[in-house]
mmCIF file of C-alpha atoms and ligand atoms in Angstrom:
data_model
loop_
_atom_site.group_PDB
_atom_site.id
_atom_site.type_symbol
_atom_site.label_atom_id
_atom_site.label_comp_id
_atom_site.label_asym_id
_atom_site.label_seq_id
_atom_site.Cartn_x
_atom_site.Cartn_y
_atom_site.Cartn_z
ATOM 1 C CA MET A 126 257.432 26.980 40.371
ATOM 2 C CA ILE A 127 255.678 24.097 42.130
ATOM 3 C CA ARG A 128 255.537 21.068 39.861
ATOM 4 C CA VAL A 129 252.504 18.934 40.670
ATOM 5 C CA ALA A 130 251.729 15.449 39.352
ATOM 6 C CA LEU A 131 247.997 14.723 39.355
ATOM 7 C CA ILE A 132 246.805 11.134 39.683
ATOM 8 C CA PRO A 133 242.997 11.414 39.776
ATOM 9 C CA GLY A 134 242.542 7.634 39.996
ATOM 10 C CA ASP A 135 239.179 5.911 40.420
ATOM 11 C CA GLY A 136 235.591 6.607 41.476
ATOM 12 C CA VAL A 137 235.182 10.066 42.955
ATOM 13 C CA GLY A 138 238.944 10.604 42.638
ATOM 14 C CA PRO A 139 238.753 12.392 39.257
ATOM 15 C CA GLU A 140 235.698 14.377 40.402
ATOM 16 C CA VAL A 141 237.420 15.826 43.461
ATOM 17 C CA VAL A 142 240.872 16.249 41.904
ATOM 18 C CA ARG A 143 239.293 18.307 39.102
ATOM 19 C CA GLU A 144 238.078 20.769 41.748
ATOM 20 C CA ALA A 145 241.416 20.787 43.553
ATOM 21 C CA GLU A 146 243.082 21.551 40.243
ATOM 22 C CA ARG A 147 240.602 24.378 39.647
ATOM 23 C CA VAL A 148 241.646 25.827 43.009
ATOM 24 C CA LEU A 149 245.350 25.505 42.149
ATOM 25 C CA VAL A 150 244.713 27.383 38.908
ATOM 26 C CA ALA A 151 242.904 30.078 40.915
ATOM 27 C CA CYS A 152 245.983 30.466 43.131
ATOM 28 C CA GLU A 153 248.037 30.979 40.018
ATOM 29 C CA THR A 154 245.587 33.496 38.531
ATOM 30 C CA ALA A 155 245.562 35.400 41.808
ATOM 31 C CA GLY A 156 249.350 35.601 41.652
ATOM 32 C CA LEU A 157 249.793 33.581 44.863
ATOM 33 C CA ALA A 158 251.802 30.709 43.436
ATOM 34 C CA ARG A 159 253.309 29.451 40.243
ATOM 35 C CA ILE A 160 252.118 25.937 39.590
ATOM 36 C CA GLN A 161 252.610 23.489 36.770
ATOM 37 C CA THR A 162 250.380 20.430 36.701
ATOM 38 C CA THR A 163 250.867 17.197 34.775
ATOM 39 C CA ALA A 164 248.123 14.566 34.743
ATOM 40 C CA PHE A 165 248.787 10.834 34.940
ATOM 41 C CA PRO A 166 246.108 8.356 33.825
ATOM 42 C CA HIS A 167 246.971 5.660 36.356
ATOM 43 C CA GLY A 168 244.085 3.899 38.010
ATOM 44 C CA ALA A 169 241.712 1.021 37.288
ATOM 45 C CA ASP A 170 240.764 2.081 33.732
ATOM 46 C CA HIS A 171 244.391 2.477 32.764
ATOM 47 C CA TYR A 172 245.282 -0.873 34.308
ATOM 48 C CA LEU A 173 242.402 -2.694 32.620
ATOM 49 C CA THR A 174 243.266 -1.234 29.198
ATOM 50 C CA THR A 175 247.066 -1.355 29.300
ATOM 51 C CA GLY A 176 247.995 -3.857 32.019
ATOM 52 C CA GLU A 177 250.115 -1.189 33.701
ATOM 53 C CA THR A 178 249.596 -0.551 37.389
ATOM 54 C CA LEU A 179 252.634 1.705 37.904
ATOM 55 C CA SER A 180 255.631 0.949 35.713
ATOM 56 C CA ASP A 181 259.219 1.648 36.676
ATOM 57 C CA GLU A 182 259.289 4.405 34.052
ATOM 58 C CA THR A 183 256.235 6.120 35.497
ATOM 59 C CA PHE A 184 257.623 5.705 38.976
ATOM 60 C CA ALA A 185 260.907 7.328 37.945
ATOM 61 C CA ALA A 186 259.034 10.218 36.305
ATOM 62 C CA LEU A 187 256.993 10.789 39.460
ATOM 63 C CA ARG A 188 260.081 10.514 41.637
ATOM 64 C CA ASP A 189 262.329 12.831 39.657
ATOM 65 C CA GLY A 190 260.084 15.358 37.971
ATOM 66 C CA PHE A 191 257.782 16.759 40.655
ATOM 67 C CA ASP A 192 257.646 18.626 43.933
ATOM 68 C CA GLY A 193 254.442 16.901 44.939
ATOM 69 C CA ILE A 194 251.908 14.333 43.791
ATOM 70 C CA LEU A 195 248.177 14.957 44.278
ATOM 71 C CA LEU A 196 246.211 11.724 44.239
ATOM 72 C CA GLY A 197 242.422 11.342 44.227
ATOM 73 C CA ALA A 198 241.783 7.757 45.259
ATOM 74 C CA VAL A 199 242.353 4.264 43.927
ATOM 75 C CA GLY A 200 240.037 1.295 44.319
ATOM 76 C CA ASP A 201 237.608 -0.242 41.838
ATOM 77 C CA SER A 202 235.446 -3.363 42.012
ATOM 78 C CA ARG A 203 236.618 -4.378 38.503
ATOM 79 C CA VAL A 204 240.007 -5.065 40.087
ATOM 80 C CA PRO A 205 238.857 -7.224 42.999
ATOM 81 C CA ASP A 206 242.315 -8.017 44.335
ATOM 82 C CA GLY A 207 243.151 -4.311 44.467
ATOM 83 C CA ARG A 208 246.452 -4.916 42.715
ATOM 84 C CA HIS A 209 246.593 -1.537 40.948
ATOM 85 C CA ALA A 210 245.724 0.326 44.150
ATOM 86 C CA ARG A 211 248.475 -1.449 46.039
ATOM 87 C CA ASP A 212 251.037 -0.782 43.320
ATOM 88 C CA ILE A 213 250.081 2.862 42.905
ATOM 89 C CA LEU A 214 249.310 4.063 46.413
ATOM 90 C CA LEU A 215 251.257 1.716 48.663
ATOM 91 C CA GLY A 216 253.899 1.444 45.924
ATOM 92 C CA LEU A 217 254.517 5.184 45.984
ATOM 93 C CA ARG A 218 254.476 5.325 49.785
ATOM 94 C CA PHE A 219 257.037 2.531 50.046
ATOM 95 C CA ARG A 220 259.236 3.248 47.054
ATOM 96 C CA LEU A 221 259.460 6.979 47.805
ATOM 97 C CA ASP A 222 259.926 6.111 51.488
ATOM 98 C CA LEU A 223 257.123 8.510 52.500
ATOM 99 C CA PHE A 224 257.378 7.527 56.139
ATOM 100 C CA ILE A 225 255.134 10.236 57.590
ATOM 101 C CA ASN A 226 251.424 10.001 56.951
ATOM 102 C CA PHE A 227 250.273 13.350 58.312
ATOM 103 C CA ARG A 228 246.537 13.389 58.997
ATOM 104 C CA PRO A 229 245.167 16.492 60.680
ATOM 105 C CA ALA A 230 241.736 16.486 62.328
ATOM 106 C CA ARG A 231 240.420 19.979 62.946
ATOM 107 C CA LEU A 232 236.832 20.932 63.611
ATOM 108 C CA ARG A 233 236.337 23.809 61.178
ATOM 109 C CA LEU A 234 232.793 24.594 62.325
ATOM 110 C CA PRO A 235 231.275 23.322 65.640
ATOM 111 C CA GLU A 236 228.037 22.093 64.071
ATOM 112 C CA LEU A 237 229.927 19.664 61.816
ATOM 113 C CA SER A 238 230.808 17.293 64.625
ATOM 114 C CA PRO A 239 228.417 14.451 65.460
ATOM 115 C CA LEU A 240 229.557 14.682 69.082
ATOM 116 C CA ARG A 241 227.370 16.443 71.602
ATOM 117 C CA CYS A 242 230.424 17.305 73.669
ATOM 118 C CA ALA A 243 232.115 19.013 70.712
ATOM 119 C CA ASP A 244 229.991 22.073 71.196
ATOM 120 C CA GLY A 245 232.323 24.860 72.186
ATOM 121 C CA ARG A 246 235.334 22.573 72.522
ATOM 122 C CA PRO A 247 237.990 22.985 69.882
ATOM 123 C CA ILE A 248 239.019 19.709 68.272
ATOM 124 C CA ASP A 249 242.400 20.152 66.655
ATOM 125 C CA PHE A 250 244.874 17.312 66.622
ATOM 126 C CA VAL A 251 247.165 15.603 64.155
ATOM 127 C CA ILE A 252 247.830 11.921 63.586
ATOM 128 C CA PHE A 253 251.359 10.917 62.631
ATOM 129 C CA ARG A 254 250.776 7.536 61.062
ATOM 130 C CA GLU A 255 253.856 5.422 60.339
ATOM 131 C CA ASN A 256 253.644 4.758 56.613
ATOM 132 C CA THR A 257 256.278 2.222 55.537
ATOM 133 C CA GLU A 258 256.177 -0.675 58.012
ATOM 134 C CA GLY A 259 253.756 -2.482 60.294
ATOM 135 C CA LEU A 260 251.293 -4.861 58.726
ATOM 136 C CA TYR A 261 251.512 -3.102 55.369
ATOM 137 C CA THR A 262 254.773 -4.514 53.993
ATOM 138 C CA GLY A 263 253.060 -7.549 52.479
ATOM 139 C CA ALA A 264 255.348 -9.887 54.425
ATOM 140 C CA GLY A 265 253.741 -13.227 55.131
ATOM 141 C CA ARG A 266 252.379 -16.252 53.408
ATOM 142 C CA VAL A 267 249.421 -18.568 52.936
ATOM 143 C CA GLU A 268 250.074 -22.239 53.602
ATOM 144 C CA ALA A 269 247.909 -25.110 52.370
ATOM 145 C CA GLU A 270 245.511 -22.783 50.566
ATOM 146 C CA GLY A 271 241.993 -24.145 50.320
ATOM 147 C CA GLU A 272 242.712 -27.098 52.595
ATOM 148 C CA PRO A 273 241.278 -27.626 56.080
ATOM 149 C CA GLY A 274 244.695 -26.895 57.571
ATOM 150 C CA GLU A 275 245.041 -23.586 55.756
ATOM 151 C CA ARG A 276 247.100 -21.022 57.615
ATOM 152 C CA ALA A 277 247.709 -17.411 56.691
ATOM 153 C CA VAL A 278 250.412 -15.259 58.230
ATOM 154 C CA SER A 279 250.777 -11.485 57.864
ATOM 155 C CA GLU A 280 253.843 -10.212 59.589
ATOM 156 C CA ALA A 281 253.952 -6.838 61.288
ATOM 157 C CA ILE A 282 257.389 -5.305 60.948
ATOM 158 C CA ALA A 283 258.738 -2.583 63.188
ATOM 159 C CA THR A 284 262.327 -1.429 63.026
ATOM 160 C CA ARG A 285 264.033 0.853 65.518
ATOM 161 C CA ARG A 286 264.925 3.226 62.677
ATOM 162 C CA GLY A 287 261.381 3.217 61.305
ATOM 163 C CA VAL A 288 259.732 3.816 64.660
ATOM 164 C CA GLU A 289 262.263 6.385 65.778
ATOM 165 C CA ARG A 290 261.911 8.583 62.710
ATOM 166 C CA ILE A 291 258.110 8.801 62.891
ATOM 167 C CA VAL A 292 258.125 9.377 66.663
ATOM 168 C CA ARG A 293 260.775 12.062 66.252
ATOM 169 C CA ALA A 294 258.770 13.689 63.457
ATOM 170 C CA ALA A 295 255.777 13.874 65.794
ATOM 171 C CA PHE A 296 257.808 15.526 68.563
ATOM 172 C CA GLU A 297 259.499 17.916 66.135
ATOM 173 C CA PHE A 298 256.076 18.921 64.831
ATOM 174 C CA ALA A 299 254.824 19.449 68.386
ATOM 175 C CA ARG A 300 257.810 21.659 69.144
ATOM 176 C CA ALA A 301 257.522 23.682 65.922
ATOM 177 C CA GLU A 302 253.751 24.150 66.233
ATOM 178 C CA ASP A 303 253.615 24.809 69.984
ATOM 179 C CA ARG A 304 251.690 21.673 70.771
ATOM 180 C CA SER A 305 252.153 20.587 74.358
ATOM 181 C CA ARG A 306 251.503 16.844 74.228
ATOM 182 C CA VAL A 307 252.326 13.805 72.105
ATOM 183 C CA THR A 308 250.361 10.582 72.619
ATOM 184 C CA LEU A 309 251.449 7.138 71.460
ATOM 185 C CA GLY A 310 248.640 4.828 70.337
ATOM 186 C CA ASP A 311 249.718 1.180 70.589
ATOM 187 C CA LYS A 312 248.694 -2.309 71.618
ATOM 188 C CA ALA A 313 251.677 -3.423 73.684
ATOM 189 C CA ASN A 314 249.482 -5.473 76.010
ATOM 190 C CA ALA A 315 248.495 -7.897 73.254
ATOM 191 C CA VAL A 316 251.254 -7.512 70.660
ATOM 192 C CA PRO A 317 254.366 -7.256 72.816
ATOM 193 C CA HIS A 318 257.158 -7.589 70.264
ATOM 194 C CA VAL A 319 256.243 -4.828 67.882
ATOM 195 C CA TYR A 320 254.598 -2.476 70.363
ATOM 196 C CA GLY A 321 257.197 -3.185 73.034
ATOM 197 C CA LEU A 322 259.701 -1.680 70.598
ATOM 198 C CA TRP A 323 257.358 1.256 69.972
ATOM 199 C CA ARG A 324 257.041 1.925 73.709
ATOM 200 C CA ARG A 325 260.794 1.751 74.326
ATOM 201 C CA VAL A 326 261.643 4.036 71.429
ATOM 202 C CA PHE A 327 258.800 6.446 72.245
ATOM 203 C CA THR A 328 260.028 6.743 75.846
ATOM 204 C CA GLU A 329 263.597 7.370 74.710
ATOM 205 C CA VAL A 330 262.668 10.033 72.172
ATOM 206 C CA ALA A 331 260.197 11.679 74.577
ATOM 207 C CA GLY A 332 263.104 12.080 76.999
ATOM 208 C CA GLU A 333 264.780 14.386 74.495
ATOM 209 C CA TYR A 334 261.785 16.748 74.558
ATOM 210 C CA PRO A 335 261.304 17.576 78.244
ATOM 211 C CA ALA A 336 259.131 20.597 77.442
ATOM 212 C CA ILE A 337 256.551 18.397 75.696
ATOM 213 C CA GLN A 338 254.280 16.105 77.686
ATOM 214 C CA SER A 339 253.994 12.547 76.483
ATOM 215 C CA ASP A 340 251.760 9.613 77.217
ATOM 216 C CA MET A 341 251.116 6.116 75.916
ATOM 217 C CA GLN A 342 247.607 4.749 75.478
ATOM 218 C CA TYR A 343 246.358 1.392 74.335
ATOM 219 C CA VAL A 344 244.601 2.009 71.065
ATOM 220 C CA ASP A 345 241.228 0.648 72.161
ATOM 221 C CA ALA A 346 241.079 3.067 75.088
ATOM 222 C CA LEU A 347 242.477 5.791 72.883
ATOM 223 C CA ALA A 348 239.604 5.288 70.419
ATOM 224 C CA MET A 349 237.165 5.589 73.308
ATOM 225 C CA GLN A 350 238.915 8.709 74.561
ATOM 226 C CA LEU A 351 238.828 10.262 71.076
ATOM 227 C CA VAL A 352 235.050 10.148 71.208
ATOM 228 C CA ARG A 353 234.778 11.145 74.847
ATOM 229 C CA ALA A 354 237.319 14.010 74.945
ATOM 230 C CA PRO A 355 238.642 14.677 71.441
ATOM 231 C CA ASP A 356 239.863 18.122 72.457
ATOM 232 C CA SER A 357 242.335 16.559 74.893
ATOM 233 C CA PHE A 358 244.574 15.345 72.032
ATOM 234 C CA GLU A 359 247.194 17.368 70.218
ATOM 235 C CA VAL A 360 249.522 14.964 68.426
ATOM 236 C CA ILE A 361 248.980 11.214 68.122
ATOM 237 C CA VAL A 362 251.733 8.985 66.784
ATOM 238 C CA THR A 363 250.938 5.417 65.864
ATOM 239 C CA SER A 364 251.610 2.479 63.572
ATOM 240 C CA ASN A 365 250.416 2.021 60.027
ATOM 241 C CA LEU A 366 247.222 -0.013 60.501
ATOM 242 C CA LEU A 367 246.204 1.614 63.777
ATOM 243 C CA GLY A 368 246.727 5.015 62.157
ATOM 244 C CA ASP A 369 244.567 4.018 59.205
ATOM 245 C CA ILE A 370 241.683 3.125 61.502
ATOM 246 C CA LEU A 371 242.097 6.078 63.864
ATOM 247 C CA SER A 372 242.210 8.540 60.993
ATOM 248 C CA ASP A 373 238.791 7.554 59.639
ATOM 249 C CA LEU A 374 237.392 7.805 63.157
ATOM 250 C CA SER A 375 239.045 11.184 63.617
ATOM 251 C CA ALA A 376 237.757 12.438 60.261
ATOM 252 C CA GLU A 377 234.241 11.590 61.343
ATOM 253 C CA LEU A 378 234.641 13.530 64.594
ATOM 254 C CA VAL A 379 235.251 16.733 62.644
ATOM 255 C CA GLY A 380 232.693 16.453 59.854
ATOM 256 C CA GLY A 381 233.483 13.331 57.888
ATOM 257 C CA MET A 382 235.569 11.875 55.124
ATOM 258 C CA GLY A 383 234.667 14.706 52.789
ATOM 259 C CA LEU A 384 236.764 17.103 54.869
ATOM 260 C CA ALA A 385 239.860 15.091 55.797
ATOM 261 C CA PRO A 386 243.135 15.828 53.972
ATOM 262 C CA SER A 387 246.461 14.050 54.305
ATOM 263 C CA ALA A 388 250.109 14.286 53.310
ATOM 264 C CA ASN A 389 252.492 11.371 52.837
ATOM 265 C CA VAL A 390 255.916 12.854 53.304
ATOM 266 C CA ASN A 391 259.611 12.185 53.359
ATOM 267 C CA PRO A 392 260.708 15.672 54.424
ATOM 268 C CA GLY A 393 262.871 17.508 51.920
ATOM 269 C CA ARG A 394 262.570 14.677 49.428
ATOM 270 C CA HIS A 395 259.179 13.525 48.232
ATOM 271 C CA ALA A 396 255.531 14.008 49.076
ATOM 272 C CA LEU A 397 252.137 12.685 48.028
ATOM 273 C CA TYR A 398 248.949 14.492 49.042
ATOM 274 C CA GLU A 399 245.521 12.864 49.068
ATOM 275 C CA PRO A 400 242.171 12.937 50.782
ATOM 276 C CA VAL A 401 241.913 10.347 53.563
ATOM 277 C CA HIS A 402 238.819 8.992 51.828
ATOM 278 C CA GLY A 403 238.722 6.384 49.089
ATOM 279 C CA SER A 404 237.040 6.145 45.706
ATOM 280 C CA ALA A 405 233.555 6.165 47.323
ATOM 281 C CA PRO A 406 231.923 3.900 44.723
ATOM 282 C CA ASP A 407 228.535 4.387 46.393
ATOM 283 C CA ILE A 408 228.407 8.045 45.290
ATOM 284 C CA ALA A 409 230.783 8.072 42.305
ATOM 285 C CA GLY A 410 229.175 9.644 39.243
ATOM 286 C CA THR A 411 226.412 11.364 41.205
ATOM 287 C CA GLY A 412 228.233 14.695 41.326
ATOM 288 C CA THR A 413 227.800 14.879 45.101
ATOM 289 C CA ALA A 414 231.280 14.006 46.403
ATOM 290 C CA ASN A 415 232.702 16.635 48.700
ATOM 291 C CA PRO A 416 235.798 18.107 47.023
ATOM 292 C CA MET A 417 237.000 19.788 50.226
ATOM 293 C CA ALA A 418 239.262 16.950 51.406
ATOM 294 C CA ALA A 419 241.063 17.054 48.051
ATOM 295 C CA ILE A 420 241.182 20.856 48.085
ATOM 296 C CA LEU A 421 242.577 20.876 51.625
ATOM 297 C CA SER A 422 245.148 18.282 50.540
ATOM 298 C CA ALA A 423 246.173 20.681 47.773
ATOM 299 C CA ALA A 424 246.521 23.364 50.468
ATOM 300 C CA LEU A 425 248.943 21.107 52.360
ATOM 301 C CA LEU A 426 250.898 20.749 49.116
ATOM 302 C CA LEU A 427 250.973 24.530 48.615
ATOM 303 C CA ARG A 428 252.148 25.090 52.192
ATOM 304 C CA ASP A 429 254.966 22.538 51.887
ATOM 305 C CA GLY A 430 255.869 24.094 48.529
ATOM 306 C CA GLY A 431 256.393 27.454 50.251
ATOM 307 C CA ALA A 432 253.212 29.098 48.920
ATOM 308 C CA VAL A 433 251.977 29.901 52.407
ATOM 309 C CA GLU A 434 249.665 32.740 51.445
ATOM 310 C CA ALA A 435 248.025 30.568 48.808
ATOM 311 C CA ALA A 436 247.573 27.751 51.335
ATOM 312 C CA ASP A 437 246.062 30.150 53.875
ATOM 313 C CA ARG A 438 243.652 31.544 51.321
ATOM 314 C CA VAL A 439 242.545 28.103 50.151
ATOM 315 C CA GLU A 440 241.896 27.016 53.736
ATOM 316 C CA SER A 441 240.020 30.195 54.638
ATOM 317 C CA SER A 442 237.947 29.799 51.482
ATOM 318 C CA VAL A 443 236.967 26.267 52.492
ATOM 319 C CA ASP A 444 235.982 27.652 55.901
ATOM 320 C CA ALA A 445 233.943 30.374 54.212
ATOM 321 C CA ALA A 446 232.184 27.834 51.994
ATOM 322 C CA LEU A 447 231.235 25.784 55.052
ATOM 323 C CA ARG A 448 230.020 28.860 56.925
ATOM 324 C CA GLU A 449 227.993 30.104 53.961
ATOM 325 C CA GLY A 450 226.284 26.754 53.430
ATOM 326 C CA MET A 451 228.117 26.073 50.172
ATOM 327 C CA ARG A 452 228.144 22.370 51.058
ATOM 328 C CA THR A 453 227.686 18.928 49.538
ATOM 329 C CA PRO A 454 225.153 16.510 51.117
ATOM 330 C CA ASP A 455 227.681 14.745 53.390
ATOM 331 C CA VAL A 456 228.031 17.985 55.355
ATOM 332 C CA GLY A 457 224.349 18.854 55.311
ATOM 333 C CA GLY A 458 224.148 20.802 52.054
ATOM 334 C CA SER A 459 222.599 20.338 48.635
ATOM 335 C CA ARG A 460 225.340 21.694 46.387
ATOM 336 C CA SER A 461 227.257 19.640 43.860
ATOM 337 C CA THR A 462 230.954 18.836 43.737
ATOM 338 C CA VAL A 463 231.417 21.319 40.895
ATOM 339 C CA GLU A 464 229.419 24.091 42.576
ATOM 340 C CA VAL A 465 231.480 23.832 45.754
ATOM 341 C CA GLY A 466 234.786 23.643 43.889
ATOM 342 C CA THR A 467 233.891 26.578 41.638
ATOM 343 C CA TRP A 468 232.789 28.704 44.590
ATOM 344 C CA ILE A 469 236.019 28.050 46.489
ATOM 345 C CA ALA A 470 238.157 28.702 43.402
ATOM 346 C CA GLU A 471 236.359 31.981 42.728
ATOM 347 C CA ARG A 472 236.865 33.107 46.307
ATOM 348 C CA VAL A 473 240.554 32.246 46.123
ATOM 349 C CA GLU A 474 240.819 34.164 42.881
ATOM 350 C CA ASN A 475 238.982 37.289 44.001
ATOM 351 C CA GLY A 476 241.262 37.854 46.945
ATOM 352 C CA GLY A 477 239.456 36.037 49.702
ATOM 353 C CA ARG A 478 236.273 38.119 49.566
ATOM 354 C CA LEU A 479 232.927 36.368 49.479
HETATM 355 P P1 NAD B 36 235.588 5.415 51.155
HETATM 356 O O1 NAD B 36 236.405 6.390 51.914
HETATM 357 O O2 NAD B 36 235.720 5.447 49.689
HETATM 358 O O3 NAD B 36 234.046 5.645 51.515
HETATM 359 C C1 NAD B 36 233.545 5.538 52.837
HETATM 360 C C2 NAD B 36 232.241 6.349 52.969
HETATM 361 O O4 NAD B 36 232.570 7.748 52.928
HETATM 362 C C3 NAD B 36 231.276 6.116 51.818
HETATM 363 O O5 NAD B 36 229.957 6.133 52.314
HETATM 364 C C4 NAD B 36 231.512 7.305 50.898
HETATM 365 O O6 NAD B 36 230.380 7.664 50.136
HETATM 366 C C5 NAD B 36 231.874 8.396 51.888
HETATM 367 N N1 NAD B 36 232.780 9.364 51.249
HETATM 368 C C6 NAD B 36 234.082 9.145 50.929
HETATM 369 N N2 NAD B 36 234.592 10.218 50.323
HETATM 370 C C7 NAD B 36 233.610 11.139 50.265
HETATM 371 C C8 NAD B 36 233.520 12.453 49.739
HETATM 372 N N3 NAD B 36 234.559 13.057 49.157
HETATM 373 N N4 NAD B 36 232.353 13.109 49.849
HETATM 374 C C9 NAD B 36 231.284 12.543 50.437
HETATM 375 N N5 NAD B 36 231.306 11.298 50.948
HETATM 376 C C10 NAD B 36 232.449 10.606 50.861
HETATM 377 O O7 NAD B 36 235.912 3.983 51.745
HETATM 378 P P2 NAD B 36 235.530 2.520 51.188
HETATM 379 O O8 NAD B 36 234.133 2.522 50.682
HETATM 380 O O9 NAD B 36 235.897 1.581 52.234
HETATM 381 O O10 NAD B 36 236.528 2.300 49.987
HETATM 382 C C11 NAD B 36 236.201 2.394 48.598
HETATM 383 C C12 NAD B 36 237.417 2.045 47.770
HETATM 384 O O11 NAD B 36 238.424 3.053 47.953
HETATM 385 C C13 NAD B 36 238.078 0.719 48.163
HETATM 386 O O12 NAD B 36 238.543 0.130 46.982
HETATM 387 C C14 NAD B 36 239.249 1.150 49.033
HETATM 388 O O13 NAD B 36 240.310 0.223 49.027
HETATM 389 C C15 NAD B 36 239.653 2.438 48.371
HETATM 390 N N6 NAD B 36 240.359 3.404 49.220
HETATM 391 C C16 NAD B 36 241.335 4.133 48.612
HETATM 392 C C17 NAD B 36 241.984 5.121 49.306
HETATM 393 C C18 NAD B 36 243.020 5.917 48.617
HETATM 394 O O14 NAD B 36 243.236 5.762 47.436
HETATM 395 N N7 NAD B 36 243.701 6.822 49.284
HETATM 396 C C19 NAD B 36 241.636 5.395 50.636
HETATM 397 C C20 NAD B 36 240.619 4.622 51.232
HETATM 398 C C21 NAD B 36 239.983 3.634 50.508
HETATM 399 C C1 IPM B 37 244.212 5.094 53.301
HETATM 400 C C2 IPM B 37 243.640 3.869 52.632
HETATM 401 C C3 IPM B 37 244.758 2.902 52.243
HETATM 402 C C4 IPM B 37 245.470 2.483 53.509
HETATM 403 C C5 IPM B 37 244.255 1.671 51.452
HETATM 404 C C6 IPM B 37 243.538 2.080 50.189
HETATM 405 C C7 IPM B 37 245.365 0.717 51.126
HETATM 406 O O1 IPM B 37 242.700 3.279 53.457
HETATM 407 O O2 IPM B 37 245.037 5.803 52.684
HETATM 408 O O3 IPM B 37 243.807 5.405 54.420
HETATM 409 O O4 IPM B 37 245.053 1.541 54.201
HETATM 410 O O5 IPM B 37 246.472 3.103 53.835
HETATM 411 MN MN1 MN B 38 242.185 4.438 55.220
#
């Protein structure tokens, strides 16, 4: 039994999580997995009505009672300081110590890439984004707020332990999945303390994996290279903020935010799955959000939960939907969120036939 906590959240979050849940139910009906879902109301509405962002009680329930959390997105203009989103999303990442943010970028259909050079070249790489340190810890301060001498400091934190475990996870993944190269994305030329540590640790860990090639690229050149030769990458490991930026860029290379799943993981302990995209307020309520990123995130959850056949069938059903033109507008179609989700769920349920 895979116990799943659902946090639909804000904006398009509930719209896409509803479809992912439909697909999970289809896996169950098809006898591919046993799944128990429990919904949590946390998000902007819940915060504005109750004052709760994510209480210690809720946190403990999420920590102790589930094999995986599936989150839609958090972010709402009625909470301008983003407090609830920080407490819920970053709170879970930090408090559950989900140090791996696994963000695959795979071109599922050549025509989905905006790149001319993508034609006929397989794009298939994974970003290992460090998820508990960097500029995201909140460390820092504002001095003399509102005065001419105002000064704001945000500290980037890197620890040897924190860097080593994400770099090692990237190499272990490369070894397990037969990937031949791991690339570090950094900025050691301009930010020597933090990225000097990254480079030293990366070089040490790389030395333990002689069968895997490794290289270090400054992130600006890496971004350029991602557009120029995206098929040359296999595994990219990088810091929290750089990984955030690179993963939106990477999503766009393979069809956009509507297709990009992610997993926040502390292996063997806790995991939170979510689309890379946010609450997309510009299209929320229009019924046009692409549910595929959420559905593919659910597939990552199924795979980690041991339901490999279910995960395979969900992924092949997303591929079939794309091939058959069962697409929302972001990927060139005219179908609705519900139509796409229903079609994928039905295909999962009927054994993978169209
Ligand atoms: P966004 O990812 O929500 O949207 C960026 C663009 O992508 C928009 O044009 C949007 O319409 C489009 N898009 C996103 N998801 C889509 C989907 N499923 N189908 C079709 N198009 C889609 O980024 P943003 O606008 O910068 O952020 C909106 C809010 O979401 C902010 O409050 C932000 O902090 C938050 N956010 C939350 C998460 C999360 O909870 N994991 C992630 C990113 C952003
Ligand atoms: C993401 C999001 C979050 C991040 C925001 C909402 C804090 O952009 O998951 O990519 O920066 O990590
Ligand atoms: Mn992001």
